[in-house]
Tab-separated table of C-alpha atoms and ligand atoms in Angstrom:
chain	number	residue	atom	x	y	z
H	1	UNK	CA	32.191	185.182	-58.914
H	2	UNK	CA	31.251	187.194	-62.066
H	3	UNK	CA	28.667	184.770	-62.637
H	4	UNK	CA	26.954	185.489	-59.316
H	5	UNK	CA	27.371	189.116	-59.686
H	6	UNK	CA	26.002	189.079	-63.014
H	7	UNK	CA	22.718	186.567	-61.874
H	8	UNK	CA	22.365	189.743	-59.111
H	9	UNK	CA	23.054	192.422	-61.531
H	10	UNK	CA	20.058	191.286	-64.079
H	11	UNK	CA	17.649	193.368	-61.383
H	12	UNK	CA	19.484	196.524	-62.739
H	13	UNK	CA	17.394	197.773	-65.386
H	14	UNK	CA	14.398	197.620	-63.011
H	15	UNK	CA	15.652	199.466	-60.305
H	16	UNK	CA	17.821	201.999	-62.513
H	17	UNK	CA	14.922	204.841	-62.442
H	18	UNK	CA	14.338	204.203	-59.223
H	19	UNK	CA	17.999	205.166	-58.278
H	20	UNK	CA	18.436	207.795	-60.136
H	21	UNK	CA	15.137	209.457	-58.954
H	22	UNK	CA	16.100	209.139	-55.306
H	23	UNK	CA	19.571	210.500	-56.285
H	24	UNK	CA	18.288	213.548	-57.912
H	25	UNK	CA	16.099	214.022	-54.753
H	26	UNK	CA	19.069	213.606	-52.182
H	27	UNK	CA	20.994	216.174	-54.147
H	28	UNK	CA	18.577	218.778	-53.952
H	29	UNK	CA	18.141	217.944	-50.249
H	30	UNK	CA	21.453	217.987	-48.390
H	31	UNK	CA	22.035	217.979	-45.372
H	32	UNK	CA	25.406	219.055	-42.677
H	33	UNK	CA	26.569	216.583	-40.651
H	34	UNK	CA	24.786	215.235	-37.692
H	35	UNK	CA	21.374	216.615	-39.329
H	36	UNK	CA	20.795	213.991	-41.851
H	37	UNK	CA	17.424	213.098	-40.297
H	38	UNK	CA	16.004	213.666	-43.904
H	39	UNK	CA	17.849	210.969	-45.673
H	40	UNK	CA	18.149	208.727	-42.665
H	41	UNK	CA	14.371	208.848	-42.677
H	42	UNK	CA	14.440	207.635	-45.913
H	43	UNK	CA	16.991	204.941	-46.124
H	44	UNK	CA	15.193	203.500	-43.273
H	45	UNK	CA	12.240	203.417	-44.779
H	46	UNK	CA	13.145	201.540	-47.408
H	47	UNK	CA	15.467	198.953	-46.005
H	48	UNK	CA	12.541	198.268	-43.441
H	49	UNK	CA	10.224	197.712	-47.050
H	50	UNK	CA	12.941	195.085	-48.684
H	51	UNK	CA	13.336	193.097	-45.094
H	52	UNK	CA	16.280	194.530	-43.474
H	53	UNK	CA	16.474	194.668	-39.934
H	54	UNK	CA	17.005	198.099	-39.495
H	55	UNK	CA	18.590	200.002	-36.344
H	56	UNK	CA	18.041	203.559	-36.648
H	57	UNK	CA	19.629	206.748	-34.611
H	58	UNK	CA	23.037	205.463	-34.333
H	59	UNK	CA	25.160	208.150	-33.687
H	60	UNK	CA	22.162	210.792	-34.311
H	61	UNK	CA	21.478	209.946	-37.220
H	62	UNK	CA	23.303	206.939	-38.195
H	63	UNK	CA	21.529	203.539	-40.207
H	64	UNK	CA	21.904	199.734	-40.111
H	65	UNK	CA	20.183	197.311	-41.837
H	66	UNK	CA	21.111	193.619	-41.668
H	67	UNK	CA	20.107	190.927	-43.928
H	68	UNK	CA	20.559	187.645	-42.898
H	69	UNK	CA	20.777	184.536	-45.850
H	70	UNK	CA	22.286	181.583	-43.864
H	71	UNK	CA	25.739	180.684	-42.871
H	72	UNK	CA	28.362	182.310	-44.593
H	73	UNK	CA	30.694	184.915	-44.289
H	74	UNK	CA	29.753	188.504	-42.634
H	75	UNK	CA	30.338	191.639	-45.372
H	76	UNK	CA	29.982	195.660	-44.116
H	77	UNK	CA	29.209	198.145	-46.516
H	78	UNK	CA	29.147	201.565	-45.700
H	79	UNK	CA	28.179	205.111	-47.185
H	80	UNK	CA	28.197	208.518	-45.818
H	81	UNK	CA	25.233	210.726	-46.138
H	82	UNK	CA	26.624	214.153	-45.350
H	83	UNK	CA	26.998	217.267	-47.142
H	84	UNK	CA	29.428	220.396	-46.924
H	85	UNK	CA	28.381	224.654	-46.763
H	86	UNK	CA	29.237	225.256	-50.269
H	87	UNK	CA	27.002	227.456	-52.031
H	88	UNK	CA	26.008	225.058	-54.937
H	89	UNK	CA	27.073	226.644	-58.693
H	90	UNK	CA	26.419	223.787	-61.264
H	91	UNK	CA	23.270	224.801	-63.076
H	92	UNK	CA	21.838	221.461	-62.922
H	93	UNK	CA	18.115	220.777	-62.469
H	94	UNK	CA	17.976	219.260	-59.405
H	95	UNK	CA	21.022	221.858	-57.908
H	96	UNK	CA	20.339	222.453	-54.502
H	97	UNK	CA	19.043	225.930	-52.916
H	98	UNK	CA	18.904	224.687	-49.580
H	99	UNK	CA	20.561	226.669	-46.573
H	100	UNK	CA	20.848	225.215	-42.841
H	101	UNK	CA	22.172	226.427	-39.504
H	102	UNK	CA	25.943	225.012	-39.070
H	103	UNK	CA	27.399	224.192	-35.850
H	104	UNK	CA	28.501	227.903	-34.604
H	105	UNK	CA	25.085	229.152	-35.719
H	106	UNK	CA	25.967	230.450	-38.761
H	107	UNK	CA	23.210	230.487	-41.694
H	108	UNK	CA	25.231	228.448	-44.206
H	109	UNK	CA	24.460	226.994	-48.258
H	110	UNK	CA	24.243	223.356	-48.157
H	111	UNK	CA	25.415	221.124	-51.375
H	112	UNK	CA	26.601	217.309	-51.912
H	113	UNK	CA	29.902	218.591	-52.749
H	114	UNK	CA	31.776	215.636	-52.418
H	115	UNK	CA	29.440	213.332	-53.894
H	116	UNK	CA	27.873	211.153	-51.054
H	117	UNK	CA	24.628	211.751	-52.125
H	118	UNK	CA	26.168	209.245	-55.188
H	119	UNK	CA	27.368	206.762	-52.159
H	120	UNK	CA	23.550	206.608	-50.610
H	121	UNK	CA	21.914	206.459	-54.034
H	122	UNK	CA	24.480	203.369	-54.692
H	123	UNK	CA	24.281	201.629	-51.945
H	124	UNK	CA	20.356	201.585	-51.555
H	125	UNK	CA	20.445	200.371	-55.249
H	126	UNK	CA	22.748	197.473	-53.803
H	127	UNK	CA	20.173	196.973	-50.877
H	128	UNK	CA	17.737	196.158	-53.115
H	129	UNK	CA	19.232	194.106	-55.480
H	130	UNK	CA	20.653	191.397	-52.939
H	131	UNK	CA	17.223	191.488	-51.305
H	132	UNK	CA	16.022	190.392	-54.738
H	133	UNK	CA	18.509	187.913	-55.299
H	134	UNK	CA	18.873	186.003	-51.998
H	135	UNK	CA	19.431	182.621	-54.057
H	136	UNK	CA	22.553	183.627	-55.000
H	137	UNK	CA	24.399	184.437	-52.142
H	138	UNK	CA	24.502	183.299	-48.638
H	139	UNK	CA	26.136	185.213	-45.233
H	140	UNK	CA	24.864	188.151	-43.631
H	141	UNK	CA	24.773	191.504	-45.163
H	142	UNK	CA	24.982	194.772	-42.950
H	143	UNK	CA	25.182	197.733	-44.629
H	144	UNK	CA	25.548	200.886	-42.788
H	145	UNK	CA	24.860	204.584	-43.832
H	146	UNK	CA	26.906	206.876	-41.689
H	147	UNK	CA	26.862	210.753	-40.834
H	148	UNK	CA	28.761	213.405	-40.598
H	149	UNK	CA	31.988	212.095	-42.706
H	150	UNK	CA	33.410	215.538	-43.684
H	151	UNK	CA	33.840	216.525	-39.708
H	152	UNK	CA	35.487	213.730	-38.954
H	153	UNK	CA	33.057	212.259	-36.332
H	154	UNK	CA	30.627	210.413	-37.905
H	155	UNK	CA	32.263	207.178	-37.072
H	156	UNK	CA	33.157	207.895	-33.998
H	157	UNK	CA	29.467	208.395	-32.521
H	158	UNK	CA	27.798	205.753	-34.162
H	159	UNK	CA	30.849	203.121	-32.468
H	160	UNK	CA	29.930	205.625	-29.518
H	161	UNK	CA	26.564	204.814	-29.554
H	162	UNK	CA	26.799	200.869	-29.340
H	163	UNK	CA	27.266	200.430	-32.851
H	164	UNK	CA	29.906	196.981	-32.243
H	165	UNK	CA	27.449	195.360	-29.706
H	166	UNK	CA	24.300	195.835	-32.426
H	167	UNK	CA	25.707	193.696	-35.268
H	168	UNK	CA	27.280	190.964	-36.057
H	169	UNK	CA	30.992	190.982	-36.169
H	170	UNK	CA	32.328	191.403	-40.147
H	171	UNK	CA	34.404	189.656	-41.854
H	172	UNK	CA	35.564	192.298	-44.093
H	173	UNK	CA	34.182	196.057	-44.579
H	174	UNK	CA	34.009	198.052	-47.830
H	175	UNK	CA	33.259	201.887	-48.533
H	176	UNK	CA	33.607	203.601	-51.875
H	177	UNK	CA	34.481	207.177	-53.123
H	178	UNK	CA	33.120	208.934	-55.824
H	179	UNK	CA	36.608	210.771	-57.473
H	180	UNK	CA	37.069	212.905	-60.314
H	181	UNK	CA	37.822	210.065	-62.736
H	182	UNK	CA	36.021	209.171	-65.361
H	183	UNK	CA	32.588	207.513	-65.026
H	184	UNK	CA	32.792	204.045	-65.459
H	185	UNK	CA	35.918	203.467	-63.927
H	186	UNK	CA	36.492	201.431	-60.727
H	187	UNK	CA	40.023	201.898	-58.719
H	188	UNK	CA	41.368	199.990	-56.359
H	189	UNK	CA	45.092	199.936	-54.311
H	190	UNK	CA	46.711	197.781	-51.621
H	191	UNK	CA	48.308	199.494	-48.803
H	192	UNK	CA	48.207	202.994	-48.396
H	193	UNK	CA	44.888	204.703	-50.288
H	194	UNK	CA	44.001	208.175	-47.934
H	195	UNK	CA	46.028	210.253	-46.019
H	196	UNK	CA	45.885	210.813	-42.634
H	197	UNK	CA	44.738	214.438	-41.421
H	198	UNK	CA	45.757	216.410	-38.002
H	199	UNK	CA	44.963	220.051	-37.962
H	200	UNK	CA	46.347	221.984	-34.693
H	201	UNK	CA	46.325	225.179	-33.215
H	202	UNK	CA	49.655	226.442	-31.971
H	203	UNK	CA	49.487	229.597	-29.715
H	204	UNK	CA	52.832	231.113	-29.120
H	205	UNK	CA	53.311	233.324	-26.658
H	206	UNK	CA	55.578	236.426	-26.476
H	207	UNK	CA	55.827	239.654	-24.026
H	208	UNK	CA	53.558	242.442	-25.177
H	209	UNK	CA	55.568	246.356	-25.721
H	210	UNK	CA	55.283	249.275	-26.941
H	211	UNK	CA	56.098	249.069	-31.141
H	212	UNK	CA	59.116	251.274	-30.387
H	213	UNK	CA	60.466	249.345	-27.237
H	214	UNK	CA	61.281	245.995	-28.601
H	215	UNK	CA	63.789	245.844	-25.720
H	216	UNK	CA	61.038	245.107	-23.756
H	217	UNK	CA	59.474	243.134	-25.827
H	218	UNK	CA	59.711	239.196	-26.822
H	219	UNK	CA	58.133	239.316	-30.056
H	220	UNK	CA	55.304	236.908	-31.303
H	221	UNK	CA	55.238	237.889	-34.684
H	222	UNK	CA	58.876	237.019	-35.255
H	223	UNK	CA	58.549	234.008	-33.323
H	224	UNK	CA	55.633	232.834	-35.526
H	225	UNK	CA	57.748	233.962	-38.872
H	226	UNK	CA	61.031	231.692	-37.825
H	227	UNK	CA	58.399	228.957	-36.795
H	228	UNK	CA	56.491	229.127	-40.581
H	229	UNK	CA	60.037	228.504	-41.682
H	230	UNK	CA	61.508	225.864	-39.875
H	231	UNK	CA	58.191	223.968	-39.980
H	232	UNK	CA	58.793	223.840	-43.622
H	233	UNK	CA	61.911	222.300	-43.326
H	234	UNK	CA	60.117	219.436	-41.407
H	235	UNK	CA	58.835	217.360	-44.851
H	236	UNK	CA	61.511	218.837	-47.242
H	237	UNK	CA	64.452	218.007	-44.868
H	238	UNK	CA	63.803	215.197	-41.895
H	239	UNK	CA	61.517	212.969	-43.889
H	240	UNK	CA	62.520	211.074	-47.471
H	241	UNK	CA	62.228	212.098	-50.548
H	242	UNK	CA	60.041	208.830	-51.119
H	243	UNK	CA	57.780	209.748	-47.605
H	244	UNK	CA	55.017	211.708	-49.113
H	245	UNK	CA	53.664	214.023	-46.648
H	246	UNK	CA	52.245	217.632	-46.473
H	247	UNK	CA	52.391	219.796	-43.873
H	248	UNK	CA	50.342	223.519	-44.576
H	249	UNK	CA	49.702	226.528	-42.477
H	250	UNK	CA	46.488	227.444	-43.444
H	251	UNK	CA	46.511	230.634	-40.878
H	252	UNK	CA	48.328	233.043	-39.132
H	253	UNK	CA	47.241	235.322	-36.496
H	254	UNK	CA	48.630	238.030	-34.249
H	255	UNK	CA	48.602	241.637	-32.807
H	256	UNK	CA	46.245	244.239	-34.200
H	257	UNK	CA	47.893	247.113	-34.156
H	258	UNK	CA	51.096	248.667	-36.661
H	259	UNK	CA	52.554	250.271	-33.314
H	260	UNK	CA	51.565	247.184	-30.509
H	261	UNK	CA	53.744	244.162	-30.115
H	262	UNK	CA	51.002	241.556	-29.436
H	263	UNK	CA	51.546	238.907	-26.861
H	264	UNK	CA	50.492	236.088	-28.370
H	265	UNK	CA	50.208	234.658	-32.258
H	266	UNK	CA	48.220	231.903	-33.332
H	267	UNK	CA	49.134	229.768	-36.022
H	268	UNK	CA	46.678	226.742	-37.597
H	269	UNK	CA	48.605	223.858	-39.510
H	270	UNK	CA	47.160	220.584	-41.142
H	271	UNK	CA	49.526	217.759	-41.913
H	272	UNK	CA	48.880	215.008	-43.786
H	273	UNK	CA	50.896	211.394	-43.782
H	274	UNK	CA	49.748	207.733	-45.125
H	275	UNK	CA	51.457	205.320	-42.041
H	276	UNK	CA	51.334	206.024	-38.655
H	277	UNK	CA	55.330	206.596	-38.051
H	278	UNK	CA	55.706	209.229	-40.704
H	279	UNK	CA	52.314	210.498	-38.700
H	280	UNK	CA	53.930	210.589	-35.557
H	281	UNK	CA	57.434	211.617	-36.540
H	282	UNK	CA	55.741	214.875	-38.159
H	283	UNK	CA	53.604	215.887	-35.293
H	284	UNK	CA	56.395	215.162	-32.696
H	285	UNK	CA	58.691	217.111	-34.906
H	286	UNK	CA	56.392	220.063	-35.058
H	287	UNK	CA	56.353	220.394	-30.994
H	288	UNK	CA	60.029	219.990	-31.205
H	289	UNK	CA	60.459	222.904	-33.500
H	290	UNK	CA	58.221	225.196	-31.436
H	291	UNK	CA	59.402	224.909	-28.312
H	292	UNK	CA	62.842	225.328	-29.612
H	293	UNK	CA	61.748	228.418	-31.110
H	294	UNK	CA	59.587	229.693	-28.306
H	295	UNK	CA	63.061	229.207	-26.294
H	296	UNK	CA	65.445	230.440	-28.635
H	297	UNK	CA	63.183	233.855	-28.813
H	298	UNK	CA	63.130	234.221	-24.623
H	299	UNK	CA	59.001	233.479	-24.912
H	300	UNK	CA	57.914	233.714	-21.121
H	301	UNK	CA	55.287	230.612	-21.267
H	302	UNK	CA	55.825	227.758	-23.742
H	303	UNK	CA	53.786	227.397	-26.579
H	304	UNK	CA	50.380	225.392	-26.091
H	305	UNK	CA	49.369	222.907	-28.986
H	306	UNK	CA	45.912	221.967	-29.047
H	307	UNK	CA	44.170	218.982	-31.933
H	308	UNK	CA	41.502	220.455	-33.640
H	309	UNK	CA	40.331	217.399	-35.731
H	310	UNK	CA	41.857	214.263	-36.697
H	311	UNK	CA	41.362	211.602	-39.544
H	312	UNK	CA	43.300	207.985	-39.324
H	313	UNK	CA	45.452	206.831	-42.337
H	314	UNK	CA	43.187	204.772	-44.902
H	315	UNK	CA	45.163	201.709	-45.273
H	316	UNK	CA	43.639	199.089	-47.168
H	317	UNK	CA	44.512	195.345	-46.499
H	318	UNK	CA	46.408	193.457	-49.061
H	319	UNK	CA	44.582	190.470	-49.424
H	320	UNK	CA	41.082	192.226	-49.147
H	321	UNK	CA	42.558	194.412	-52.370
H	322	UNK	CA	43.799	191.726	-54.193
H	323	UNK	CA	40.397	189.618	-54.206
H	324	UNK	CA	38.786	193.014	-54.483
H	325	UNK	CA	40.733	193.857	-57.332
H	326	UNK	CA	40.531	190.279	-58.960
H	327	UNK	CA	36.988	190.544	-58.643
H	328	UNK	CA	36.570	194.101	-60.875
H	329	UNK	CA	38.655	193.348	-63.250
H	330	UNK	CA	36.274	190.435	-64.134
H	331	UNK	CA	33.371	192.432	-64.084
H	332	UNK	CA	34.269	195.625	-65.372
H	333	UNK	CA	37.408	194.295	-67.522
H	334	UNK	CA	39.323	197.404	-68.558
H	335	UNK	CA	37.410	199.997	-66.707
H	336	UNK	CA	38.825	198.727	-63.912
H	337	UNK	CA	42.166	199.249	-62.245
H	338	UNK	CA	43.971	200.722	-59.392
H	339	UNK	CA	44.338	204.668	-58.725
H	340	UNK	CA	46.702	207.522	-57.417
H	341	UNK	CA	47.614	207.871	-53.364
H	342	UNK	CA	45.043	210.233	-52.227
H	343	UNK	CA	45.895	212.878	-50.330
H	344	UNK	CA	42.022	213.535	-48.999
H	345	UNK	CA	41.311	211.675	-45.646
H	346	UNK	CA	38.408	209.957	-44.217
H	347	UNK	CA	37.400	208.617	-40.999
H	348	UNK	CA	35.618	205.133	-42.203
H	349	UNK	CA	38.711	202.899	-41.509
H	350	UNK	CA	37.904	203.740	-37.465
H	351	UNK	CA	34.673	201.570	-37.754
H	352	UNK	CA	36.615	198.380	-39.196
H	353	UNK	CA	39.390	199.099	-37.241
H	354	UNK	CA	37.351	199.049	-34.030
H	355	UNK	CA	35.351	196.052	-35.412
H	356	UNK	CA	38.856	194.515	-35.837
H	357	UNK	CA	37.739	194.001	-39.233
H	358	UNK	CA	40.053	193.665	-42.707
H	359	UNK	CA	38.989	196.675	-45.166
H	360	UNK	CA	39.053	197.941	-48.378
H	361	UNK	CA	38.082	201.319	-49.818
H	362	UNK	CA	37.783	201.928	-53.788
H	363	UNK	CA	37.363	204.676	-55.759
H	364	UNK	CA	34.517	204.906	-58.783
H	365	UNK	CA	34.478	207.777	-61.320
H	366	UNK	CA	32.191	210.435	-61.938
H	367	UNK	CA	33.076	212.696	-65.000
H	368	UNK	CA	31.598	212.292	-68.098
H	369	UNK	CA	34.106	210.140	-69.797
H	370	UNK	CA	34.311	212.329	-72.779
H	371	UNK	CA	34.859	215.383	-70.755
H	372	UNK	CA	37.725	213.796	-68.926
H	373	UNK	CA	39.031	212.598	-72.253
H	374	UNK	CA	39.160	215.843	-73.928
H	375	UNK	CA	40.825	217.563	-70.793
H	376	UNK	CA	43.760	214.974	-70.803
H	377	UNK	CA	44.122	215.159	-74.397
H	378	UNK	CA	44.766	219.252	-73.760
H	379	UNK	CA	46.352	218.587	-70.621
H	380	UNK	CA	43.797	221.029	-68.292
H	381	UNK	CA	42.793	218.154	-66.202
H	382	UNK	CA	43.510	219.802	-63.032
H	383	UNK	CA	41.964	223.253	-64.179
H	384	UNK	CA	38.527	221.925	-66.066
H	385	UNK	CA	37.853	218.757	-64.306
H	386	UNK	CA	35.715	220.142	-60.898
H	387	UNK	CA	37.215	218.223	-57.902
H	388	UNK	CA	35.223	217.076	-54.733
H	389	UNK	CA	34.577	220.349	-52.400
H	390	UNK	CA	34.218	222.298	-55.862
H	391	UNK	CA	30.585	224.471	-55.915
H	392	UNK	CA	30.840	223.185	-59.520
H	393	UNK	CA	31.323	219.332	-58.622
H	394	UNK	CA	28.586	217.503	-60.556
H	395	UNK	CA	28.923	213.690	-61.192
H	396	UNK	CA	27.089	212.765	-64.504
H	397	UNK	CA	24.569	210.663	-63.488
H	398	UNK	CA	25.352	207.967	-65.876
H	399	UNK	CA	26.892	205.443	-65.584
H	400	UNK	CA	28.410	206.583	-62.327
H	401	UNK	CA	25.306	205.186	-60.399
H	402	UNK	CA	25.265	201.816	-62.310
H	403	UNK	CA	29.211	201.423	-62.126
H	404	UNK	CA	28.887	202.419	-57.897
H	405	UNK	CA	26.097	199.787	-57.753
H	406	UNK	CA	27.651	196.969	-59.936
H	407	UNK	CA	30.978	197.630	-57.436
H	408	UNK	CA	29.331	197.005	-54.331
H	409	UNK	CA	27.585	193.761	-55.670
H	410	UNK	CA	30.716	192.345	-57.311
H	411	UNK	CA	32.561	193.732	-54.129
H	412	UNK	CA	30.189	191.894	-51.648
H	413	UNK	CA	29.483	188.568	-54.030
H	414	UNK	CA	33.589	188.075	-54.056
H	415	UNK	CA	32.703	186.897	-50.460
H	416	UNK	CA	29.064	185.728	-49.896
H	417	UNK	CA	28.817	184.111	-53.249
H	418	UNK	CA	27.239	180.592	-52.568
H	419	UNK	CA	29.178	177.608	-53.653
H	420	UNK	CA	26.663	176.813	-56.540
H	421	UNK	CA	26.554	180.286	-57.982
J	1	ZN	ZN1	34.500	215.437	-48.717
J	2	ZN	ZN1	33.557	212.609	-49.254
């Protein structure tokens, strides 16, 4: 296989400026979810130009292009083109300025904050290096850019909007993450990879009084106080030790007044698990506790408990990582190797999953190697090394684009390599 992926990856020096240019561009053009119509346009565009068959508008704004070589296995690829409202603070040259409307109407910054703009650049340099090299590898290639990642319904509109009935059916998908590791480095695990995500909005309700009069009163802000508590105990005492899980209450609200007992308080939680019974013991254990609460306190009405986004484990399948991770280690040798349970989330295992398709999702580096080096040596890894969502995140260009190009070839060649490669 390294063979064939090396026969592919000879068309890298030609297409290296190219990649980097139209990464440099995407960066200083980002774009929110749902309004990538910029960089769709483009993708498109150029797919179309190397003989894709290209489906555009999936999902709004989502992208296929297929690229058929004979019989042979089917291999998905898929990057997300979205960016975040961060207010960009990295001083590079091509650091974006660009603002955009979000979704409540709000004038908002726009940056590639989590690095997608690297997944696009990547996988358009892998586009057009298997359309180069169609003698070495036979199947059907459909790579797919999707939108609107970081709100968690990307996938779901572009399977929505037909996306299983307009290509064929894969054998195996693949998606990659640029992480704060160094650059150059390839990771891949079995199993478990990204947590799941559930945020919820609990409104508890209570009997409004006079501040003096608690008699009259059932209280909402106490009620939301003993249910911060016991929700707390819901990881550190009903799961294992060896369950990782995290459950946060990112905000609290109630009354607004020092002398009014409010009626109601509002509390938002995210929890995060990696298999779906941890998943589903923690959010059935968080209704549990607040209803018992809301009882125990009196409350007149039970508590209402609403989802305000979800993300599905990433769970990636054994065999998929093993030939995955068979495959890297030949190519990249000791850069590559596996990497730490995530506790970010995504929503790209729903479009496999749907597909009834094996997956595997990998992560590639993007810190300057020497950087990273210097802040392990002095142990400030977690306070010097930017992290995705940072307004400081900047991958070095080099060789994070070459590394998330060579990945996707070696990735897809491990399975539509032709037998005299
Ligand atoms: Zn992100
Ligand atoms: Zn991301």
């Amino acid at each position: 296989m390294t063979a064939a992926a090396d026969r592919v990856l000879e068309g890298l020096d030609g297409i290296r400026t190219q990649v980097e240019d139209f990464y440099r561009d995407l960066h200083a053009h980002p774009e929110l979810g749902l309004s990538e119509t910029r960089t769709s346009a483009r993708v498109a565009e150029r797919l179309r130009e190397w003989g894709y068959q290209v489906t555009d508008g999936i999902g709004g704004t989502g992208v296929i292009g297929v690229l058929e070589r004979g019989d042979g296995p089917t291999v998905l690829l898929r990057a997300d083109m979205d960016a975040l409202p961060v207010k960009e603070i990295t001083g590079l040259p091509y650091a974006s300025t660009v603002t955009a409307t979000d979704r409540s109407g709000n004038e908002v910054p726009v940056m590639h904050a989590c690095g997608h703009d690297v997944h696009v650049a990547c996988m358009l340099g892998f586009a057009r290096l298997m359309a180069g090299a169609q003698d070495v590898w036979q199947g059907t290639l459909v790579v797919l850019f999707q939108p609107s990642e970081e709100n968690g319904d990307g996938a779901d509109a572009m399977l929505s909007d037909g996306l299983a009935d307009g290509i064929p059916r894969p054998d195996v998908a693949f998606a990659q993450h640029v992480l704060p590791y160094p650059a150059g480095y390839v990771g891949v695990r079995p199993g478990a990879f990204l947590s799941a995500a559930d945020s919820l909005r609990i409104t508890l309700y209570g009997r409004g009084a006079h501040g003096s009069m608690p008699q009259a009163a059932v209280d909402p802000v106490v009620l939301a106080a003993m249910c911060v508590v016991r929700l707390q105990t819901v990881v550190s005492r009903e799961l294992s030790p060896t369950t990782p899980a995290v459950l946060t209450i990112g905000s609290i609200t109630a009354g607004s007044s020092p002398n009014v007992i409010p009626d109601s308080a509002v509390l938002e939680l995210n929890v995060r698990s990696y298999d779906g019974t941890t998943r589903t013991y923690v959010l059935d254990a968080i209704e549990r506790c607040v209803r018992a609460e809301s009882e125990a306190s009196g409350a007149p009405k039970e508590p209402s408990i609403e989802k305000l986004s979800e993300f599905p484990p990433t769970r990636n399948d054994a065999d998929v990582a093993e030939r995955l991770d068979k495959a890297f280690r030949a190519h990249f040798g000791e850069s590559a190797g596996t990497v730490d349970l995530q506790t970010a989330s995504e929503d790209f295992s729903e479009i496999p999953q749907a597909l009834g398709t094996p997956f595997c999702y990998w992560a590639i580096g993007g810190i300057d190697p020497d950087r990273y080096a210097e802040a392990e040596r002095k142990g400030t890894v977690n306070q010097d090394i930017p992290v995705n969502h940072s307004p400081a995140f900047a991958p070095v260009i080099q060789p994070t684009l070459d590394t998330g190009t060579s990945a996707l070839v070696v990735a897809a060649l491990a399975w539509l390599e032709s037998g005299d490669a």
